[in-house]
mmCIF file of C-alpha atoms and ligand atoms in Angstrom:
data_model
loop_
_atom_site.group_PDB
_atom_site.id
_atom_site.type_symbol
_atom_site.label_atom_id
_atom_site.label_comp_id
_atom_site.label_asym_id
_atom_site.label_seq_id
_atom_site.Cartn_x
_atom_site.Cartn_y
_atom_site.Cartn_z
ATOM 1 C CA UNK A 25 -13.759 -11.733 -3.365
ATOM 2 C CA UNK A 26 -11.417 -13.335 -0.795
ATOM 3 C CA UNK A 27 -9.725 -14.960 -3.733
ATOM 4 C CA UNK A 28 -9.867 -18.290 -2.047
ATOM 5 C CA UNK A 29 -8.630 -17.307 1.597
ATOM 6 C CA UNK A 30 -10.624 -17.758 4.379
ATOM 7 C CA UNK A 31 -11.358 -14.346 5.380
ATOM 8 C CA UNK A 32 -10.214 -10.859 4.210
ATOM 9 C CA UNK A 33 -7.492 -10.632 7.119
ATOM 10 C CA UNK A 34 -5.413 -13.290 5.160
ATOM 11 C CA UNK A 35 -5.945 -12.234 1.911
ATOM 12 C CA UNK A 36 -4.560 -8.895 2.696
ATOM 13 C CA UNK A 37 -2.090 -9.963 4.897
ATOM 14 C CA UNK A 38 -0.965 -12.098 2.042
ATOM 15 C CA UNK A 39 -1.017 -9.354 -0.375
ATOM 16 C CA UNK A 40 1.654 -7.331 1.460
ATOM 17 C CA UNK A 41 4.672 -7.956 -0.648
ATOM 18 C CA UNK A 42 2.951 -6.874 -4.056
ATOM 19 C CA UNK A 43 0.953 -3.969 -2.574
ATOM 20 C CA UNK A 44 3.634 -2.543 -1.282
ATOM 21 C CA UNK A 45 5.749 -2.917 -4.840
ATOM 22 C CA UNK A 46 3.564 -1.127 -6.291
ATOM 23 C CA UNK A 47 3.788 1.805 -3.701
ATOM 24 C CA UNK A 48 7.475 1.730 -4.046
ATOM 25 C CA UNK A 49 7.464 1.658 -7.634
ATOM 26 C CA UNK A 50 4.973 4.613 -7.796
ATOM 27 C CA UNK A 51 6.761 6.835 -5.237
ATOM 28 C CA UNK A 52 10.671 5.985 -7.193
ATOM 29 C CA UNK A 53 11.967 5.451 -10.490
ATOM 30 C CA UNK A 54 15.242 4.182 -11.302
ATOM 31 C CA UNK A 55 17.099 4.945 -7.299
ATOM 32 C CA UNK A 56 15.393 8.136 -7.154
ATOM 33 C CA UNK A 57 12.620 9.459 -5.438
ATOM 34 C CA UNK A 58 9.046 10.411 -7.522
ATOM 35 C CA UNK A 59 7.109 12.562 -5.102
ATOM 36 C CA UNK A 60 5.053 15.259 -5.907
ATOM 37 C CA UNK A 61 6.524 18.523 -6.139
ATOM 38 C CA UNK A 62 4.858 19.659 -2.872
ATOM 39 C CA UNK A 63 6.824 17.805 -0.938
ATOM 40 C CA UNK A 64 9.928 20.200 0.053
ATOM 41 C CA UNK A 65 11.434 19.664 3.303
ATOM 42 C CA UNK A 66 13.727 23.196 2.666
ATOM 43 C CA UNK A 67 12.983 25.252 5.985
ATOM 44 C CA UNK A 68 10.852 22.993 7.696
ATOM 45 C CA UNK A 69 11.595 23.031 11.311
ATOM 46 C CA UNK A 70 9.448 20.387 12.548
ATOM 47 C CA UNK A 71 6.878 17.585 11.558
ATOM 48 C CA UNK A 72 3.529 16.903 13.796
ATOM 49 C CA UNK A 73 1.922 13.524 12.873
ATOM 50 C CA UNK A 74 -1.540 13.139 14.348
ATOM 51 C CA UNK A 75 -3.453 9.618 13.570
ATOM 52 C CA UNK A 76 -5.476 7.200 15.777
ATOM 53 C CA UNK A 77 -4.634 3.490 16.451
ATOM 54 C CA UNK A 78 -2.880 1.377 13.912
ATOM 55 C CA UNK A 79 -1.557 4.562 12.080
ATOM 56 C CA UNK A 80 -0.698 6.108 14.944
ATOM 57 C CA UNK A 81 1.892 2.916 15.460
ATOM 58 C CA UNK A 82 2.739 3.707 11.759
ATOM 59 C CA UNK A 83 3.484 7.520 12.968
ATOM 60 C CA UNK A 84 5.619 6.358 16.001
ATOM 61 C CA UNK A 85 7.738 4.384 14.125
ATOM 62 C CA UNK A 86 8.220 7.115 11.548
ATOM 63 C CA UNK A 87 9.293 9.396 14.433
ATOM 64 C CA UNK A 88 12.645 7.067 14.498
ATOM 65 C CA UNK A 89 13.289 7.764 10.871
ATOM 66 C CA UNK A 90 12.204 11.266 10.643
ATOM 67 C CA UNK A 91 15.109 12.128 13.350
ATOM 68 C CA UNK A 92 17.895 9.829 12.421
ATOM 69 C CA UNK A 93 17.803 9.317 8.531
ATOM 70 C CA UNK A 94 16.441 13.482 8.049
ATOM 71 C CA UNK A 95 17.484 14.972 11.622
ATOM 72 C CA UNK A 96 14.565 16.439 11.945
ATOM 73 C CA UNK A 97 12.306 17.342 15.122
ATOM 74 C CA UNK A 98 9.278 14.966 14.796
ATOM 75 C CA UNK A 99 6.063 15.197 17.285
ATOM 76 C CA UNK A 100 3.208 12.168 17.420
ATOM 77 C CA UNK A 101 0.458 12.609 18.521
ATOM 78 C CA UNK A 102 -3.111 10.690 19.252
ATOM 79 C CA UNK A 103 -5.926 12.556 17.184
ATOM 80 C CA UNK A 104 -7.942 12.792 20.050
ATOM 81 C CA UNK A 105 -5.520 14.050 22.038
ATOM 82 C CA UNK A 106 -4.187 16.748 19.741
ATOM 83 C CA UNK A 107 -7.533 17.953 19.020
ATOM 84 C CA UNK A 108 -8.875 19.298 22.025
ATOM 85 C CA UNK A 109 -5.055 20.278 23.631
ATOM 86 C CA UNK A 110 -4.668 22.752 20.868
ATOM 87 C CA UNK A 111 -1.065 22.610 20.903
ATOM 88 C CA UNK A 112 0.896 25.518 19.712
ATOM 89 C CA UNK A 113 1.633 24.914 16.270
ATOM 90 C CA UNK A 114 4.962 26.271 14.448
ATOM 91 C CA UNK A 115 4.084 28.385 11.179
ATOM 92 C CA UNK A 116 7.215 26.946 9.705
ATOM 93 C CA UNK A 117 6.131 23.291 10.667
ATOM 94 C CA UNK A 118 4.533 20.116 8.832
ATOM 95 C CA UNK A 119 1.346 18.272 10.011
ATOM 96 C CA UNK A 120 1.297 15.040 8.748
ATOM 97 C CA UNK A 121 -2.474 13.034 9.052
ATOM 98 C CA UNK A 122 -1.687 9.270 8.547
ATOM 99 C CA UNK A 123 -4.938 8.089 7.702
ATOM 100 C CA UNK A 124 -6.910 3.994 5.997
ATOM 101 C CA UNK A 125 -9.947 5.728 5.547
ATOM 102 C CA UNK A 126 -9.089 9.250 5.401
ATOM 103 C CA UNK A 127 -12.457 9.848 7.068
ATOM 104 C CA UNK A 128 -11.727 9.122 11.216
ATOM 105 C CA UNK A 129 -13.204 11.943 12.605
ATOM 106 C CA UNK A 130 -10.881 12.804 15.323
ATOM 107 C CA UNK A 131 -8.129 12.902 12.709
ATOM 108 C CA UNK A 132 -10.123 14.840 10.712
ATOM 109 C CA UNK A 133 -10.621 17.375 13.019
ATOM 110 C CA UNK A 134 -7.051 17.258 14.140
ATOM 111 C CA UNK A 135 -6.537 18.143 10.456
ATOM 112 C CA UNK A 136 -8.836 21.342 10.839
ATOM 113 C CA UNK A 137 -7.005 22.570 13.977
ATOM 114 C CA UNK A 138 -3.745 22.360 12.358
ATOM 115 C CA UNK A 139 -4.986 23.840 9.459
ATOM 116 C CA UNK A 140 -3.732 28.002 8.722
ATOM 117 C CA UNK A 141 -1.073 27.226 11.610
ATOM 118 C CA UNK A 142 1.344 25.233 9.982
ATOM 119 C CA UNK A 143 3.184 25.502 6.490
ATOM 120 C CA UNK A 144 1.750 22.536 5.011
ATOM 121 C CA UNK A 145 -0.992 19.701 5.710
ATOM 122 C CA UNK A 146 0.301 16.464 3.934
ATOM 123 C CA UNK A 147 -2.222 13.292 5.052
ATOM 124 C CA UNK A 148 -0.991 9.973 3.999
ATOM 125 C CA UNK A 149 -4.170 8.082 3.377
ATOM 126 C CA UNK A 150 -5.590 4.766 1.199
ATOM 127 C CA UNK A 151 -8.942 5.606 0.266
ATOM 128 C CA UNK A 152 -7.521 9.031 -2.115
ATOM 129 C CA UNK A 153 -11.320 10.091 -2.605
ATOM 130 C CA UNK A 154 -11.968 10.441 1.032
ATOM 131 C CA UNK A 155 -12.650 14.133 3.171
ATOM 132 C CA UNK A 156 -8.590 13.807 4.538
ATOM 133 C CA UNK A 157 -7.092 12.855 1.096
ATOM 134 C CA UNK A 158 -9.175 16.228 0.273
ATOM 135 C CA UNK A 159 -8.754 18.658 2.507
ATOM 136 C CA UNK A 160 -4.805 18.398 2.804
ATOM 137 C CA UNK A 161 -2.161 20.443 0.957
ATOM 138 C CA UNK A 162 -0.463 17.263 -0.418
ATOM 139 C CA UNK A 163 -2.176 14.042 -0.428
ATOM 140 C CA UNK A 164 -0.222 10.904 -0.399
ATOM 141 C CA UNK A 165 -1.680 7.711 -1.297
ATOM 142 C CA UNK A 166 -0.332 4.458 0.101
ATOM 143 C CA UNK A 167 -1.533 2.548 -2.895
ATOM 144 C CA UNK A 168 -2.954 -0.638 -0.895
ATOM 145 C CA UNK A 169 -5.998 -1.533 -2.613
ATOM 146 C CA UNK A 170 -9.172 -1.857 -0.481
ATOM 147 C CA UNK A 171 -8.449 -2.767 2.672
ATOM 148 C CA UNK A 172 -12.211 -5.218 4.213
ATOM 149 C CA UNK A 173 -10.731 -6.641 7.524
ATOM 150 C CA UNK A 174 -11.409 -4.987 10.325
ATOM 151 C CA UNK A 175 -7.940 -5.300 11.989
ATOM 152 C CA UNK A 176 -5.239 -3.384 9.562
ATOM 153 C CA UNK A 177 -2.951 -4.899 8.208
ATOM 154 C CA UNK A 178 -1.715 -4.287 4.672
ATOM 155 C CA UNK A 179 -2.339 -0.167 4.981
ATOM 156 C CA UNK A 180 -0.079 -0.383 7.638
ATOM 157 C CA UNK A 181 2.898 -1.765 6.324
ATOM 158 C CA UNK A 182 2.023 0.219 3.037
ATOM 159 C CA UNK A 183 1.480 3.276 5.367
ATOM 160 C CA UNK A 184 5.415 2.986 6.580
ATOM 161 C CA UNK A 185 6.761 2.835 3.248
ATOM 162 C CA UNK A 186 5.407 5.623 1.897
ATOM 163 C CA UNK A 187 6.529 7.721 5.915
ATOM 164 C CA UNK A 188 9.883 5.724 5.209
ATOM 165 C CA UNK A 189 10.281 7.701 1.711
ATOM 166 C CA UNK A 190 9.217 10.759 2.996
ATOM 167 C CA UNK A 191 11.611 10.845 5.643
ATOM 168 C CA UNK A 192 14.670 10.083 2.729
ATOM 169 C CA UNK A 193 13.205 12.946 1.072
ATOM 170 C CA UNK A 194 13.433 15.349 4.292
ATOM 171 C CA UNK A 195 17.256 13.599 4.562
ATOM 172 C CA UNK A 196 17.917 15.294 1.101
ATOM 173 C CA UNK A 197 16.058 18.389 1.309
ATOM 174 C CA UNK A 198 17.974 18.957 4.718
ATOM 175 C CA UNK A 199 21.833 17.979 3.136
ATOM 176 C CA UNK A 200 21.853 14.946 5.487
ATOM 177 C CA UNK A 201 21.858 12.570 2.640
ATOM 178 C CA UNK A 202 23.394 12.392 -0.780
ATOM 179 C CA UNK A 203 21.879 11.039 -3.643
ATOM 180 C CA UNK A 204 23.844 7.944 -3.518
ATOM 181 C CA UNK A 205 22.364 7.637 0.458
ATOM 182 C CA UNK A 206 19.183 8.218 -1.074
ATOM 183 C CA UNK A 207 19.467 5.264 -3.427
ATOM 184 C CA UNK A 208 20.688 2.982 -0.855
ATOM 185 C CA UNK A 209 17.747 3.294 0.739
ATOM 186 C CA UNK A 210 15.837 3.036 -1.668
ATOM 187 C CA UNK A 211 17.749 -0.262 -2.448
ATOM 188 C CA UNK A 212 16.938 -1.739 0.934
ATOM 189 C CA UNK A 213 13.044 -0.831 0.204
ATOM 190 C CA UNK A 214 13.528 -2.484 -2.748
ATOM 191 C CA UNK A 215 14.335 -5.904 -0.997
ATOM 192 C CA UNK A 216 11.024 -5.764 1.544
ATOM 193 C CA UNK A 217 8.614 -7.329 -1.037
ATOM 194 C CA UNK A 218 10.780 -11.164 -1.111
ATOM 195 C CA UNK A 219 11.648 -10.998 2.530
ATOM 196 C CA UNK A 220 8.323 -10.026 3.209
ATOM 197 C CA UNK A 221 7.493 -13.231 1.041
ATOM 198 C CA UNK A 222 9.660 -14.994 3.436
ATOM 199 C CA UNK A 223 8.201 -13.765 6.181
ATOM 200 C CA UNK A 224 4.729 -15.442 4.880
ATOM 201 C CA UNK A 225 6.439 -18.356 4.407
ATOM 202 C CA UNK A 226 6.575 -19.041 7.969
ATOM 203 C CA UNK A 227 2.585 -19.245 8.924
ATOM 204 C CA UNK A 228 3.153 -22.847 9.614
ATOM 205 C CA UNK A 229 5.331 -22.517 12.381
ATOM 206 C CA UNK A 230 3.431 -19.206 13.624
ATOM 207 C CA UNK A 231 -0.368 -21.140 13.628
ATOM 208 C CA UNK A 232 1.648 -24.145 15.938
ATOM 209 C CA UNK A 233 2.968 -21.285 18.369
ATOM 210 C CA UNK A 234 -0.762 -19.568 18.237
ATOM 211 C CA UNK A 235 -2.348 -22.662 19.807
ATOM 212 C CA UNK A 236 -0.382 -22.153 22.772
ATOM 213 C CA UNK A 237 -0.670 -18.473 22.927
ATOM 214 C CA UNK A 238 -4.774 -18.830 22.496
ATOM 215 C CA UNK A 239 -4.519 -20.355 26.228
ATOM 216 C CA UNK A 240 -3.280 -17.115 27.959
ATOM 217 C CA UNK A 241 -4.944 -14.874 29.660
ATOM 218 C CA UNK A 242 -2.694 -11.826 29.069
ATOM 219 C CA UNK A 243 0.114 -11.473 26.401
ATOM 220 C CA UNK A 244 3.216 -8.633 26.682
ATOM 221 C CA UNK A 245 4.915 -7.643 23.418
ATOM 222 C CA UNK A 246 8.195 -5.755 23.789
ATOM 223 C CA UNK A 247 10.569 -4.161 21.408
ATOM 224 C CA UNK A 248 13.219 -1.367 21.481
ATOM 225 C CA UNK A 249 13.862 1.991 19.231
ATOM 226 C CA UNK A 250 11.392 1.717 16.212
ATOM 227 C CA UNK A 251 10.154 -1.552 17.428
ATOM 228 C CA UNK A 252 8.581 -0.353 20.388
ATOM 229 C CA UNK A 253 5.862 1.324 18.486
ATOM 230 C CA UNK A 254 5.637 -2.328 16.614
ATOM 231 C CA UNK A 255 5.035 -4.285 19.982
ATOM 232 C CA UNK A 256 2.081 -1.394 20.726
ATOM 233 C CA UNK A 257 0.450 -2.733 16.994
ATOM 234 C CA UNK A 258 1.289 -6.242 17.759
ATOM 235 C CA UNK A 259 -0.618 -5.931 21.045
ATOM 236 C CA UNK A 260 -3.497 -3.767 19.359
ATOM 237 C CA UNK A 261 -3.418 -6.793 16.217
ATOM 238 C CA UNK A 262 -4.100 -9.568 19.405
ATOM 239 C CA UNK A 263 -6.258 -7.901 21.108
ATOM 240 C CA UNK A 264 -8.805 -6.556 18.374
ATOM 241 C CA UNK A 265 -9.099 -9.775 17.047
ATOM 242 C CA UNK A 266 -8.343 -12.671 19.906
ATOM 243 C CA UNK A 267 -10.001 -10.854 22.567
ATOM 244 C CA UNK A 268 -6.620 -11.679 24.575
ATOM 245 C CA UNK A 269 -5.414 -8.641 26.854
ATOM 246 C CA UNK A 270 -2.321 -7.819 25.392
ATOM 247 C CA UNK A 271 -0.033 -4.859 25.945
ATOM 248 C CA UNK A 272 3.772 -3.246 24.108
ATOM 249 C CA UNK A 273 6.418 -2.082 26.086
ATOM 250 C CA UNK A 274 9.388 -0.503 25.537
ATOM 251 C CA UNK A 275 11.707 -3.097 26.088
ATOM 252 C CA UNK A 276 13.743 -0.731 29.178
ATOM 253 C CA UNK A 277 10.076 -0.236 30.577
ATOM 254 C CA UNK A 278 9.814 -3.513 31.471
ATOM 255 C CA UNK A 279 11.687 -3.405 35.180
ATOM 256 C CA UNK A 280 9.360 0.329 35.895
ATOM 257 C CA UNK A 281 6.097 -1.875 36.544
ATOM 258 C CA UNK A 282 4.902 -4.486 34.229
ATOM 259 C CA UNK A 283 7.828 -6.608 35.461
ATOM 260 C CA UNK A 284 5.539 -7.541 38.186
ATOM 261 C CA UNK A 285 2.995 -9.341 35.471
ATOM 262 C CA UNK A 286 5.214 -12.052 35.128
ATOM 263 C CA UNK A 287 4.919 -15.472 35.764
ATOM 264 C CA UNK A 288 4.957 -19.045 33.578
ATOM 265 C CA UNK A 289 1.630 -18.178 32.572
ATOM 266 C CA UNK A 290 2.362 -14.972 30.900
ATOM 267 C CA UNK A 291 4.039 -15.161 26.864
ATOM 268 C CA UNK A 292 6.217 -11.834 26.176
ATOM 269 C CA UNK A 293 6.676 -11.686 22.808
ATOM 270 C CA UNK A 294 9.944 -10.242 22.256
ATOM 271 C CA UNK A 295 10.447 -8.584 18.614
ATOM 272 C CA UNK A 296 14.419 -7.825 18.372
ATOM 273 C CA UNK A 297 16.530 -7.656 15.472
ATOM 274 C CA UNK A 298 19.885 -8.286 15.704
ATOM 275 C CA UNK A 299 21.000 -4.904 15.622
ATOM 276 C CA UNK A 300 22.892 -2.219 18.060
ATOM 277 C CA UNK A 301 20.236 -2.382 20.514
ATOM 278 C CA UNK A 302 19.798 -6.324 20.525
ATOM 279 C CA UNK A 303 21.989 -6.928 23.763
ATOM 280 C CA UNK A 304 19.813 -4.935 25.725
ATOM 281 C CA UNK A 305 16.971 -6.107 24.647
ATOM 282 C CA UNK A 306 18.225 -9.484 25.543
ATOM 283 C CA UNK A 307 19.219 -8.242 29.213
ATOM 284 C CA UNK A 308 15.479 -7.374 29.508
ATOM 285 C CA UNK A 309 14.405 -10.987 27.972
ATOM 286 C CA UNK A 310 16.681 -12.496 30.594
ATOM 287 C CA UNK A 311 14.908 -11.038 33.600
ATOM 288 C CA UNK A 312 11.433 -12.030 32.241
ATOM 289 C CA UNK A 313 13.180 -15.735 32.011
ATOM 290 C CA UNK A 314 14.517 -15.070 35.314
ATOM 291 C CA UNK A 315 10.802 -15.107 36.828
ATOM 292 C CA UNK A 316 9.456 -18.261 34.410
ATOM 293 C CA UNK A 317 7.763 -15.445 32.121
ATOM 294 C CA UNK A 318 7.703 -17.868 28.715
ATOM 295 C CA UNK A 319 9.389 -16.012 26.020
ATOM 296 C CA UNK A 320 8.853 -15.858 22.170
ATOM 297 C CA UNK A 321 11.692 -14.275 20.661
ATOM 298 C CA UNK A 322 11.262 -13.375 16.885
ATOM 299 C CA UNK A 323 14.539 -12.308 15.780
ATOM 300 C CA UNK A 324 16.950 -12.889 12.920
ATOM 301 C CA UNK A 325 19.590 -16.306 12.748
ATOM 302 C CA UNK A 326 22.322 -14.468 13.950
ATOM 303 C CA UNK A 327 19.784 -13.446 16.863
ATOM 304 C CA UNK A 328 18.346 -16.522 17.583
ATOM 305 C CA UNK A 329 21.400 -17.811 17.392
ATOM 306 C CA UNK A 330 23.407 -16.046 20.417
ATOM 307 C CA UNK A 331 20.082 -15.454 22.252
ATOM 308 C CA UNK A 332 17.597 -18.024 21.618
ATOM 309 C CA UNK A 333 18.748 -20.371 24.278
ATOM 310 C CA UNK A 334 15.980 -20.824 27.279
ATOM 311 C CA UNK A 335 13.422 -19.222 25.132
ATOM 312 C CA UNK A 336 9.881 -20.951 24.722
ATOM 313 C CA UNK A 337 9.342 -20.775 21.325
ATOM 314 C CA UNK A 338 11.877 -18.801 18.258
ATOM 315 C CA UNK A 339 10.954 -17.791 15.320
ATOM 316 C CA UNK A 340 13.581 -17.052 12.675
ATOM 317 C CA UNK A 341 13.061 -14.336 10.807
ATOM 318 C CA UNK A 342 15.246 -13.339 7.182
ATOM 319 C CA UNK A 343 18.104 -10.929 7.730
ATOM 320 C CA UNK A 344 16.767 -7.067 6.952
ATOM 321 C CA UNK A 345 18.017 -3.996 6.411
ATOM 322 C CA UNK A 346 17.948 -2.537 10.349
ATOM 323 C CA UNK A 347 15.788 0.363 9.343
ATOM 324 C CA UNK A 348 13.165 -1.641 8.273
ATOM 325 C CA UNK A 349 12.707 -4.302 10.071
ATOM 326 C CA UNK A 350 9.522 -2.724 11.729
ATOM 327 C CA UNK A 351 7.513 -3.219 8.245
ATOM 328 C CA UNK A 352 9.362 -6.791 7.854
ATOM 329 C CA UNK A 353 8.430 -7.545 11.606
ATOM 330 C CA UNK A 354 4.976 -6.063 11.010
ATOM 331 C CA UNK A 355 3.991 -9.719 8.979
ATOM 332 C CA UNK A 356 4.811 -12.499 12.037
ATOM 333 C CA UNK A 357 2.669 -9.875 14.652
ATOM 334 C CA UNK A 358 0.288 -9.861 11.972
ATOM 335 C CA UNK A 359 0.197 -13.848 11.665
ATOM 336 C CA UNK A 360 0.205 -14.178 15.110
ATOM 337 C CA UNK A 361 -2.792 -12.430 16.186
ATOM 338 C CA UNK A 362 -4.529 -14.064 12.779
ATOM 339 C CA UNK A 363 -3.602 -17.308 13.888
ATOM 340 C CA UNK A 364 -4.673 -17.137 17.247
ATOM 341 C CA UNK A 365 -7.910 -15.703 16.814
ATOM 342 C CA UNK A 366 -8.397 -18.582 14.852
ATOM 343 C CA UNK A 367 -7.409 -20.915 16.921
ATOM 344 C CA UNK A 368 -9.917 -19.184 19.387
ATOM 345 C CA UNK A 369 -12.728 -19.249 16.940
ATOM 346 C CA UNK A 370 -12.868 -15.349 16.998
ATOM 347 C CA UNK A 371 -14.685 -13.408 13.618
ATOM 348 C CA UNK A 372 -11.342 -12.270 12.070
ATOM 349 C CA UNK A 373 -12.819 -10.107 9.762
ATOM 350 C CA UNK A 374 -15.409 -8.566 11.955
ATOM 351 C CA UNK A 375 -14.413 -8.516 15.409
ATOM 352 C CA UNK A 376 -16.744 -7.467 17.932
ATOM 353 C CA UNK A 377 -17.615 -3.689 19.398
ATOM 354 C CA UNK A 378 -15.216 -2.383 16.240
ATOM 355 C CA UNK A 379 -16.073 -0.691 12.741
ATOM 356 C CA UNK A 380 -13.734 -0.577 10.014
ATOM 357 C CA UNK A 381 -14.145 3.847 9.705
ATOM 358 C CA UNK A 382 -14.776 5.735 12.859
ATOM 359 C CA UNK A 383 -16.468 8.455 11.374
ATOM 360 C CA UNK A 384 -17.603 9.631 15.622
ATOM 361 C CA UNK A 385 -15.711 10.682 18.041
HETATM 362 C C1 LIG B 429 -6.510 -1.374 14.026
HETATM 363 C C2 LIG B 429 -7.353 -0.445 13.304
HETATM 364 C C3 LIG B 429 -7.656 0.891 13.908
HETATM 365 C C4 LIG B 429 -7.426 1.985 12.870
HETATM 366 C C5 LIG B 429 -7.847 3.342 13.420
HETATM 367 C C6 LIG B 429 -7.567 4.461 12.451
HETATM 368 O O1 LIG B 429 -6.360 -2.567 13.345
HETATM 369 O O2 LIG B 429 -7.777 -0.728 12.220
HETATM 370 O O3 LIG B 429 -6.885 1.120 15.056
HETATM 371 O O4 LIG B 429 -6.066 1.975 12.528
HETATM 372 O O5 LIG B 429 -9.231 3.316 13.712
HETATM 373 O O6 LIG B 429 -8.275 4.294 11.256
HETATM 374 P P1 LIG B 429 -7.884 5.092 9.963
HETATM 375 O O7 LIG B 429 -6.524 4.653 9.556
HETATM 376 O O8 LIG B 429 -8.921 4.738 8.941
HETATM 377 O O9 LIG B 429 -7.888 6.552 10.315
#
């Protein structure tokens, strides 16, 4: 069943690039986009996505797209949370449950509140049989094949595709993209599955880096714009499965507190693009430098290339289309936290005090 990997975390890790194909092929046909016909963004003043933990990252990152590519207001929210603030609810709104199992029961009840409030209940789920996938409007399936491992991994980056062509569709329905802007999009999508292949490419060089990191105590991810949310699931990844205390930041966070973590024991794991945020990301890399923090940058060459000196460790990652480089950047967080829980000795696939469906709150 693991198809000759050592445990189902790799297998689906590895499995990324033609998993998520498949979603793109099923969701677009020839630079157009193939959703159902539900799925109208005409008058909708606002989406409300409620998930829990690794979809919830999925969620936050959508939030970037869903404003800039579609202009449109976007709320996240933790299921938990949502559930028993009973937020008001606009009758002209979407709620969006992001959902692996499509059974979590906070999400699930989430899904119940928001249910008669709002215009439409869309859930974006993998497992299409499951009480979520049924009780929504529109169901969405990522298309990711069962997912084993504990940790997510493949759902996620499967779970941003499909958020990634919803929010071109609300960029269409809304007259903030043509047809042709549609396509280009969908021509960047198009290009995830090799770099993503690349990306892969590089465990090697990530399992040498997770030695050292499987000494620390406590790691910090940080990332700016849609990569914060991917430093918060980096952190989650490490933490599930090493049993390391790791934590995301917002990259400008950094000087309001956690700035005081910092010393040569701590790695910050810095996730930046080169893109129109980079130099301030770097200004916040600097100050961790400034007080011995050791810093892993994962960034493109151009990246590495005017910020990589005084850095611990780099890791060059293939040029991507800015937009996406939080599913791109989703594979070396993913390798990271694989690697060092192996190099720890940690069970990858079952990690302790977790269960693959929370089905109680
Ligand atoms: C993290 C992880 C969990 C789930 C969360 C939601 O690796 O797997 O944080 O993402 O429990 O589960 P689903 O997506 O099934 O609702």
């Amino acid at each position: 069943e693991k198809a000759g990997y050592k445990h189902f975390m790799a297998k689906e890790i590895a499995e990324q690039p033609v998993v998520l194909a498949d979603a793109l092929k099923h969701y677009s046909r020839d630079g157009a986009l193939t959703l159902p016909e539900g799925v109208d963004f005409t008058g909708v003043d606002r989406v409300t996505m409620v998930a829990c933990g690794t979809a919830n990252y999925a969620c936050q990152v959508a939030k970037y797209w869903f404003e800039q590519i579609a202009g449109l207001p976007c709320d996240v929210d933790i299921a938990s949370e949502f559930r028993y603030r009973e937020p008001p609810l606009s009758d002209r709104s979407w709620a969006v449950f992001v959902s692996q199992s499509g059974e979590t029961a906070d999400t699930l009840a989430a899904l119940r509140y928001a249910r008669d409030k709002v215009a439409r209940i869309v859930s974006v789920v993998n497992v299409t049989t499951s009480s979520i996938a049924r009780e929504s409007d529109v169901s969405l399936p990522i298309l990711a094949g069962v997912e084993v491992g504990v940790a997510s991994t493949k759902a996620f980056t499967c779970q941003l595709s499909v958020l990634m062509l919803l929010a071109i569709k609300a960029g269409l329905d809304r007259g903030r993209l043509t047809e042709e802007d549609a396509k280009a999009h969908l021509a960047d999508l198009a290009l995830l599955p090799g770099l993503m292949n690349h990306a892969l490419g590089l465990a090697a060089e990530i399992s040498g880096i997770a030695e050292k990191l499987a000494e620390a105590q406590d790691i910090l991810f940080l990332g700016r714009g849609a990569m914060f949310p991917l430093a918060l699931e980096g952190a989650l990844k490490l933490k599930e499965i090493s049993y390391i205390h790791a934590e995301g930041y917002a990259s400008g966070e950094l000087k309001h507190g956690p700035i005081a973590l910092i010393d040569n024991r701590v790695p910050v794991i810095v996730l930046a693009p080169h893109d129109a945020l980079f130099e301030k990301t770097v200004s916040n890399m600097q100050e961790v430098m400034a007080r011995n923090g050791q810093v892993l940058l994962i960034s493109d060459g151009e990246g590495i290339r005017v910020a990589g000196h005084g850095c611990w460790k780099t890791l060059a990652m293939p040029d991507v289309p800015d937009r996406l480089a939080p599913i791109l950047y989703a594979i070396p967080a993913q390798l990271l936290a694989y690697h060092t829980a192996i190099a720890k000795g940690t069970d990858v696939d079952q990690p302790r005090n977790l269960a693959k469906s929370v089905t109680v709150e």
